[in-house]
CSV table of C-alpha atoms and ligand atoms in Angstrom, one decimal:
chain,number,residue,atom,x,y,z
A,1,MET,CA,84.4,91.8,22.5
A,2,GLU,CA,81.0,91.2,24.1
A,3,GLN,CA,80.8,91.8,27.8
A,4,ALA,CA,80.1,88.8,30.1
A,5,ILE,CA,76.7,88.8,31.7
A,6,ARG,CA,76.7,87.8,35.3
A,7,ASP,CA,73.9,85.5,36.7
A,8,VAL,CA,73.8,87.4,40.0
A,9,VAL,CA,75.5,90.5,41.5
A,10,ILE,CA,75.3,91.3,45.2
A,11,MET,CA,75.7,94.8,46.4
A,12,GLY,CA,77.2,95.0,49.9
A,13,THR,CA,79.3,92.8,52.1
A,14,GLY,CA,77.5,93.1,55.4
A,15,PRO,CA,75.9,90.0,56.9
A,16,ALA,CA,73.0,90.2,54.3
A,17,GLY,CA,75.3,90.4,51.3
A,18,LEU,CA,77.8,87.8,52.4
A,19,THR,CA,75.0,85.3,53.4
A,20,ALA,CA,73.5,85.8,50.0
A,21,ALA,CA,77.0,85.2,48.5
A,22,ILE,CA,77.3,81.9,50.4
A,23,TYR,CA,74.0,80.6,49.2
A,24,THR,CA,74.3,81.8,45.5
A,25,GLY,CA,77.9,80.5,45.5
A,26,ARG,CA,76.8,77.1,46.7
A,27,ALA,CA,74.1,77.1,44.0
A,28,ASN,CA,76.9,77.5,41.4
A,29,LEU,CA,75.8,80.9,40.3
A,30,LYS,CA,79.3,82.4,40.7
A,31,PRO,CA,78.1,85.6,42.3
A,32,LEU,CA,80.0,88.9,42.0
A,33,VAL,CA,79.9,90.7,45.4
A,34,ILE,CA,80.6,94.4,45.5
A,35,ASP,CA,82.1,95.8,48.7
A,36,GLY,CA,81.0,99.4,48.7
A,37,SER,CA,82.8,101.9,50.8
A,38,GLN,CA,82.4,99.9,54.0
A,39,PRO,CA,83.7,96.3,53.4
A,40,GLY,CA,82.1,94.1,56.0
A,41,GLY,CA,79.3,96.6,56.8
A,42,GLN,CA,78.2,98.1,60.0
A,43,LEU,CA,79.6,95.4,62.3
A,44,MET,CA,83.2,96.4,61.4
A,45,ILE,CA,82.8,99.3,63.8
A,46,THR,CA,81.5,97.3,66.7
A,47,SER,CA,83.6,95.5,69.2
A,48,GLU,CA,81.7,92.6,70.9
A,49,ILE,CA,78.7,90.9,69.4
A,50,GLU,CA,77.0,88.7,72.0
A,51,ASN,CA,73.7,87.9,70.1
A,52,PHE,CA,74.9,86.2,66.9
A,53,PRO,CA,74.0,82.5,67.3
A,54,GLY,CA,76.8,80.1,67.2
A,55,PHE,CA,79.3,82.1,69.3
A,56,PRO,CA,78.7,81.3,73.0
A,57,GLU,CA,81.5,83.5,74.1
A,58,GLY,CA,80.6,86.4,71.7
A,59,ILE,CA,82.7,87.5,68.8
A,60,ARG,CA,84.3,90.7,67.6
A,61,GLY,CA,82.4,92.3,64.7
A,62,PRO,CA,85.4,92.4,62.3
A,63,GLU,CA,86.2,88.8,63.1
A,64,LEU,CA,82.6,87.6,62.4
A,65,MET,CA,82.6,89.5,59.1
A,66,ASP,CA,86.0,88.0,58.2
A,67,LYS,CA,84.6,84.5,58.8
A,68,LEU,CA,81.6,85.2,56.7
A,69,ARG,CA,83.8,86.5,53.9
A,70,GLN,CA,86.0,83.5,54.0
A,71,GLN,CA,82.9,81.2,53.9
A,72,ALA,CA,81.6,83.1,50.9
A,73,GLY,CA,85.0,82.8,49.3
A,74,ARG,CA,84.9,79.0,49.5
A,75,PHE,CA,82.1,78.8,47.0
A,76,ASN,CA,83.3,80.5,43.8
A,77,THR,CA,82.5,84.0,44.8
A,78,ASP,CA,84.2,87.0,43.1
A,79,PHE,CA,84.7,90.2,45.0
A,80,ALA,CA,84.9,93.7,43.5
A,81,PHE,CA,86.0,96.8,45.4
A,82,GLY,CA,84.2,100.1,44.9
A,83,ASN,CA,80.8,101.6,45.1
A,84,VAL,CA,78.0,101.1,42.6
A,85,THR,CA,77.3,104.7,41.5
A,86,GLU,CA,74.7,104.1,38.8
A,87,ALA,CA,72.1,101.4,38.3
A,88,ASP,CA,69.8,101.0,35.3
A,89,LEU,CA,67.0,98.5,36.2
A,90,SER,CA,64.9,99.4,33.2
A,91,ARG,CA,67.0,97.3,30.8
A,92,ARG,CA,67.8,93.6,30.7
A,93,PRO,CA,70.3,92.5,31.7
A,94,PHE,CA,70.5,95.1,34.5
A,95,GLN,CA,73.4,97.5,34.1
A,96,LEU,CA,75.6,98.8,37.0
A,97,ARG,CA,78.5,101.2,37.0
A,98,LEU,CA,81.2,101.3,39.6
A,99,ASP,CA,82.9,104.5,40.8
A,100,ASP,CA,86.0,103.5,38.7
A,101,GLY,CA,83.7,103.6,35.6
A,102,LYS,CA,83.6,99.8,35.2
A,103,GLU,CA,80.3,98.5,33.8
A,104,ILE,CA,78.7,95.3,35.0
A,105,LEU,CA,75.8,93.5,33.5
A,106,THR,CA,73.7,91.0,35.5
A,107,ASN,CA,70.5,89.0,35.1
A,108,ALA,CA,69.6,89.2,38.8
A,109,LEU,CA,70.6,91.8,41.4
A,110,ILE,CA,70.6,91.5,45.2
A,111,ILE,CA,70.7,94.8,47.0
A,112,ALA,CA,72.2,94.5,50.5
A,113,THR,CA,73.4,98.0,51.0
A,114,GLY,CA,72.4,98.4,54.6
A,115,ALA,CA,71.5,101.5,56.5
A,116,ASN,CA,73.3,103.9,58.7
A,117,ALA,CA,72.1,105.2,62.0
A,118,ARG,CA,71.5,109.0,62.0
A,119,TRP,CA,73.8,110.8,64.5
A,120,LEU,CA,73.5,114.2,66.1
A,121,GLY,CA,76.9,115.2,64.5
A,122,LEU,CA,78.7,116.2,67.7
A,123,PRO,CA,82.4,115.6,67.9
A,124,SER,CA,82.0,114.2,71.4
A,125,GLU,CA,79.4,111.8,70.1
A,126,ARG,CA,81.8,110.4,67.6
A,127,ALA,CA,84.7,110.3,70.1
A,128,TYR,CA,82.6,108.1,72.6
A,129,ARG,CA,81.0,105.8,70.0
A,130,GLY,CA,81.4,102.3,71.4
A,131,LYS,CA,82.5,103.8,74.7
A,132,GLY,CA,79.1,104.7,76.0
A,133,VAL,CA,77.5,106.2,72.9
A,134,SER,CA,75.3,103.8,70.9
A,135,ALA,CA,72.6,103.8,68.3
A,136,CYS,CA,71.3,100.3,69.1
A,137,ALA,CA,69.7,99.4,72.5
A,138,THR,CA,69.0,95.8,71.3
A,139,CYS,CA,72.8,95.5,70.6
A,140,ASP,CA,74.2,97.3,73.6
A,141,GLY,CA,71.5,97.6,76.3
A,142,PHE,CA,72.8,94.5,78.1
A,143,PHE,CA,76.0,96.3,79.0
A,144,TYR,CA,74.1,98.9,81.0
A,145,ARG,CA,72.8,96.7,83.8
A,146,ASP,CA,72.1,98.9,86.9
A,147,LEU,CA,73.6,102.0,85.2
A,148,GLU,CA,72.0,105.3,84.1
A,149,VAL,CA,71.4,106.1,80.5
A,150,PHE,CA,69.9,108.8,78.3
A,151,VAL,CA,67.9,108.2,75.1
A,152,VAL,CA,67.8,111.0,72.5
A,153,GLY,CA,64.8,111.2,70.2
A,154,GLY,CA,61.0,111.5,70.2
A,155,GLY,CA,59.7,109.0,67.7
A,156,ASP,CA,58.6,105.4,68.1
A,157,THR,CA,62.2,104.1,67.8
A,158,ALA,CA,63.2,106.3,70.8
A,159,MET,CA,60.2,105.1,72.8
A,160,GLU,CA,61.0,101.4,72.0
A,161,GLU,CA,64.7,101.9,72.9
A,162,ALA,CA,63.8,103.6,76.2
A,163,LEU,CA,61.4,100.9,77.2
A,164,PHE,CA,63.8,98.2,76.2
A,165,LEU,CA,66.6,99.8,78.3
A,166,THR,CA,64.5,99.8,81.4
A,167,LYS,CA,65.1,96.0,81.5
A,168,PHE,CA,68.7,96.7,82.3
A,169,ALA,CA,69.4,100.3,83.3
A,170,SER,CA,68.5,101.7,86.8
A,171,LYS,CA,67.3,104.9,85.2
A,172,VAL,CA,66.5,105.9,81.7
A,173,THR,CA,66.0,109.6,80.7
A,174,VAL,CA,64.5,110.5,77.3
A,175,VAL,CA,65.6,113.8,75.8
A,176,HIS,CA,63.4,115.3,73.2
A,177,ARG,CA,63.7,118.7,71.6
A,178,ARG,CA,60.0,119.4,71.5
A,179,GLU,CA,57.1,119.5,74.1
A,180,GLU,CA,55.3,116.5,72.5
A,181,PHE,CA,56.7,113.2,71.2
A,182,ARG,CA,56.3,112.2,67.6
A,183,SER,CA,55.6,108.6,68.5
A,184,SER,CA,52.3,106.9,68.6
A,185,LYS,CA,50.0,107.7,71.6
A,186,ILE,CA,50.3,104.2,73.0
A,187,MET,CA,54.1,104.2,72.9
A,188,SER,CA,54.3,107.7,74.5
A,189,LEU,CA,51.9,106.7,77.2
A,190,ARG,CA,54.0,103.6,78.0
A,191,VAL,CA,57.1,105.7,78.4
A,192,GLU,CA,55.4,108.4,80.4
A,193,LYS,CA,54.0,105.8,82.8
A,194,ASN,CA,57.2,103.8,83.3
A,195,PRO,CA,58.6,104.6,86.8
A,196,LYS,CA,62.1,104.0,85.6
A,197,ILE,CA,61.8,106.7,82.8
A,198,SER,CA,62.3,110.4,83.3
A,199,LEU,CA,61.7,113.0,80.5
A,200,GLU,CA,63.7,116.0,79.5
A,201,LEU,CA,61.5,117.8,77.0
A,202,ASN,CA,62.3,120.9,75.0
A,203,LYS,CA,66.0,120.0,75.4
A,204,VAL,CA,68.8,119.4,73.0
A,205,VAL,CA,72.1,117.7,73.6
A,206,GLU,CA,74.9,120.2,73.6
A,207,GLU,CA,77.7,117.8,74.4
A,208,ILE,CA,78.4,114.3,75.6
A,209,LEU,CA,80.8,114.3,78.5
A,210,GLY,CA,83.5,111.8,79.2
A,211,ASP,CA,86.8,111.1,80.9
A,212,GLY,CA,88.6,110.2,77.7
A,213,GLN,CA,87.8,106.4,78.2
A,214,LYS,CA,84.0,106.4,78.6
A,215,VAL,CA,80.9,108.5,78.9
A,216,THR,CA,80.4,110.2,82.2
A,217,GLY,CA,77.5,112.6,81.5
A,218,ILE,CA,75.6,114.8,79.2
A,219,ARG,CA,75.1,118.6,78.7
A,220,LEU,CA,71.6,119.7,77.7
A,221,LYS,CA,70.3,123.0,76.5
A,222,ASP,CA,66.7,124.1,77.1
A,223,VAL,CA,65.5,125.4,73.7
A,224,LYS,CA,63.0,127.8,75.4
A,225,THR,CA,65.1,129.3,78.2
A,226,GLY,CA,68.6,128.7,76.9
A,227,GLU,CA,69.5,127.2,80.2
A,228,ILE,CA,72.4,124.8,80.2
A,229,THR,CA,72.5,121.8,82.6
A,230,GLU,CA,74.8,118.9,83.1
A,231,GLN,CA,73.8,115.5,84.4
A,232,SER,CA,75.9,112.4,85.0
A,233,CYS,CA,75.2,109.1,83.1
A,234,ASP,CA,76.9,106.0,81.9
A,235,GLY,CA,75.5,105.8,78.4
A,236,VAL,CA,73.7,107.8,75.7
A,237,PHE,CA,71.6,106.1,73.1
A,238,ILE,CA,70.9,108.1,69.9
A,239,ALA,CA,67.5,107.1,68.5
A,240,ILE,CA,66.8,109.7,65.8
A,241,GLY,CA,66.3,107.2,63.0
A,242,HIS,CA,68.2,105.4,60.3
A,243,ALA,CA,69.1,106.3,56.7
A,244,PRO,CA,68.8,103.3,54.4
A,245,ASN,CA,71.3,103.3,51.5
A,246,ALA,CA,68.7,103.2,48.8
A,247,GLU,CA,69.1,106.6,47.1
A,248,LEU,CA,70.5,104.9,44.0
A,249,PHE,CA,67.2,103.2,43.4
A,250,GLU,CA,64.8,106.1,43.9
A,251,GLY,CA,62.4,106.3,40.9
A,252,GLN,CA,63.3,102.8,39.9
A,253,LEU,CA,62.1,100.7,42.8
A,254,ASP,CA,59.2,101.2,45.2
A,255,ILE,CA,60.6,102.9,48.3
A,256,ASP,CA,58.6,103.6,51.5
A,257,GLU,CA,58.1,107.0,53.2
A,258,TYR,CA,61.2,106.3,55.4
A,259,GLY,CA,63.5,105.5,52.4
A,260,TYR,CA,63.5,101.7,52.8
A,261,ILE,CA,63.2,99.5,49.7
A,262,GLU,CA,59.8,97.8,49.7
A,263,THR,CA,59.8,94.0,49.4
A,264,ALA,CA,56.9,91.5,48.9
A,265,LYS,CA,55.3,90.2,52.1
A,266,THR,CA,56.8,86.7,52.0
A,267,SER,CA,59.9,87.2,49.9
A,268,THR,CA,62.7,89.6,49.1
A,269,ALA,CA,61.2,90.5,45.7
A,270,THR,CA,61.2,94.3,45.0
A,271,SER,CA,58.9,96.0,42.5
A,272,VAL,CA,61.2,95.1,39.6
A,273,ASP,CA,61.4,91.4,38.6
A,274,GLY,CA,64.9,90.0,39.2
A,275,VAL,CA,65.8,92.6,41.8
A,276,PHE,CA,65.9,91.5,45.4
A,277,ALA,CA,66.6,93.4,48.6
A,278,CYS,CA,67.7,92.1,51.9
A,279,GLY,CA,69.1,93.3,55.3
A,280,ASP,CA,68.8,96.7,56.8
A,281,VAL,CA,68.1,98.5,53.5
A,282,GLN,CA,64.6,96.9,53.5
A,283,ASP,CA,64.1,96.3,57.2
A,284,TYR,CA,62.7,99.1,59.2
A,285,THR,CA,61.8,96.9,62.1
A,286,TYR,CA,64.5,94.5,63.3
A,287,ARG,CA,67.9,95.8,62.0
A,288,GLN,CA,70.0,93.0,63.5
A,289,ALA,CA,72.9,91.0,62.0
A,290,ILE,CA,71.0,87.7,62.2
A,291,THR,CA,67.9,89.0,60.6
A,292,ALA,CA,70.1,90.6,57.8
A,293,ALA,CA,71.7,87.2,57.3
A,294,GLY,CA,68.3,85.5,57.3
A,295,THR,CA,67.0,87.8,54.6
A,296,GLY,CA,70.3,87.5,52.7
A,297,CYS,CA,69.6,83.7,52.5
A,298,MET,CA,66.0,84.4,51.3
A,299,ALA,CA,67.2,86.8,48.6
A,300,ALA,CA,69.7,84.2,47.3
A,301,LEU,CA,67.0,81.5,47.1
A,302,ASP,CA,64.6,84.0,45.5
A,303,ALA,CA,67.3,85.0,42.9
A,304,GLU,CA,68.1,81.3,42.2
A,305,ARG,CA,64.4,80.5,41.5
A,306,TYR,CA,64.0,83.6,39.4
A,307,LEU,CA,67.0,82.6,37.3
A,308,GLU,CA,65.6,79.1,36.8
A,309,CYS,CA,62.4,80.7,35.5
A,310,ILE,CA,64.0,82.9,32.9
A,311,ARG,CA,66.4,80.3,31.6
B,9,FAD,C1,77.7,100.1,66.4
B,9,FAD,C2,76.8,99.0,65.9
B,9,FAD,C3,76.7,97.9,66.7
B,9,FAD,C4,75.8,96.9,66.3
B,9,FAD,N1,75.8,95.8,67.1
B,9,FAD,C5,75.0,94.7,66.8
B,9,FAD,C6,74.9,93.5,67.6
B,9,FAD,O1,75.6,93.4,68.6
B,9,FAD,N2,74.1,92.5,67.1
B,9,FAD,C7,73.4,92.6,66.0
B,9,FAD,O2,72.7,91.7,65.6
B,9,FAD,N3,73.4,93.7,65.2
B,9,FAD,C8,74.2,94.8,65.6
B,9,FAD,N4,74.2,95.9,64.8
B,9,FAD,C9,73.3,96.0,63.6
B,9,FAD,C10,74.0,95.3,62.5
B,9,FAD,O3,75.3,95.8,62.3
B,9,FAD,C11,73.1,95.5,61.2
B,9,FAD,O4,71.8,95.1,61.4
B,9,FAD,C12,73.7,94.7,60.1
B,9,FAD,O5,75.1,95.0,59.8
B,9,FAD,C13,72.9,94.9,58.8
B,9,FAD,O6,73.5,94.1,57.8
B,9,FAD,P1,73.4,94.5,56.2
B,9,FAD,O7,74.2,93.4,55.5
B,9,FAD,O8,72.0,94.7,55.9
B,9,FAD,O9,74.1,95.9,56.0
B,9,FAD,P2,75.5,96.6,56.5
B,9,FAD,O10,76.1,95.8,57.5
B,9,FAD,O11,75.1,98.0,56.7
B,9,FAD,O12,76.3,96.5,55.1
B,9,FAD,C14,76.0,97.2,54.0
B,9,FAD,C15,77.0,97.0,52.9
B,9,FAD,O13,76.6,97.6,51.7
B,9,FAD,C16,77.7,98.3,51.1
B,9,FAD,N5,77.2,99.3,50.2
B,9,FAD,C17,76.5,100.4,50.6
B,9,FAD,N6,76.2,101.2,49.5
B,9,FAD,C18,76.8,100.5,48.4
B,9,FAD,C19,76.9,100.8,47.1
B,9,FAD,N7,76.4,102.0,46.5
B,9,FAD,N8,77.6,100.0,46.3
B,9,FAD,C20,78.1,98.8,46.8
B,9,FAD,N9,78.0,98.5,48.1
B,9,FAD,C21,77.4,99.4,48.9
B,9,FAD,C22,78.5,98.7,52.3
B,9,FAD,O14,79.9,99.0,51.9
B,9,FAD,C23,78.4,97.5,53.2
B,9,FAD,O15,79.4,96.6,52.8
B,9,FAD,C24,75.0,97.0,65.2
B,9,FAD,C25,75.1,98.1,64.4
B,9,FAD,C26,76.0,99.1,64.7
B,9,FAD,C27,76.1,100.4,63.9
């Protein structure tokens, strides 16, 4: 029996993928949405979201994702569990394979596989995630009004996070393992000149300290002298970069030097016709739920127009 060919398949059920599902579903394209190993995406591991429009009291991450999934389900959306482990974009229709071996054929593909923050890998960092350890100042900075925080990292992201946090925190300390920052000169200068920011250079984080409930301090090691010091603080922001989930498409799509899928300037089109990318997997700059949802909408509209053209 010949295998059915889907109009559109969406990889990922974070805000980008589910928004793309709502739009393609309402356009009668009967999308198939593949969950991946983290159904609901990154927001499933966060408690309170205060900056997603429409929820004046804030909303818990899992609750928001549940609402988006229900909304997508209203419009003839099919869901499939599992990870896409193989994708062949050189043939038409595109061919995907799930980890259970199932093959899927589709005329259009929307990639909404997100990105994961890079972590230091310390057990204490994991233990205090959401209890004082964060990888997103835009998301969590607000909770540190008049408190003391550390930012770990030496690139532009770390500088941006540190500067942003000075709007709330009483003191921000940047920890970097080298003498010089990797960030652009202008960003480094802004950080160095900011009276609220202190620097701990040539230092690495040995441990994040806490009382079992929340972060209370940080233990640093001087990489030159080996000296260990402990300082008290209320929060630790890890800003050592993000890893976009785009490995599957290496060699098939244009991917930038940081691993993000490249999209056209004013659309979500990738370097292969009929393949669209949205959310954190193509967004080095904003990485927010609402921007992911916004580009998810764009990808759906782009896919819809593409399908009209090839019919
Ligand atoms: C702790 C934390 C707190 C945050 N707080 C906020 C906040 O308060 N406000 C805010 O706006 N943003 C916040 N963010 C950022 C926000 O979560 C992301 O910007 C947003 O989730 C990105 O959405 P996305 O749909 O692009 O990807 P994601 O949410 O990362 O979803 C990716 C999806 O792709 C799937 N996937 C991956 N690989 C495959 C594959 N091979 N096959 C099939 N599926 C796959 C995953 O299973 C997942 O379902 C926070 C992030 C974190 C980590």
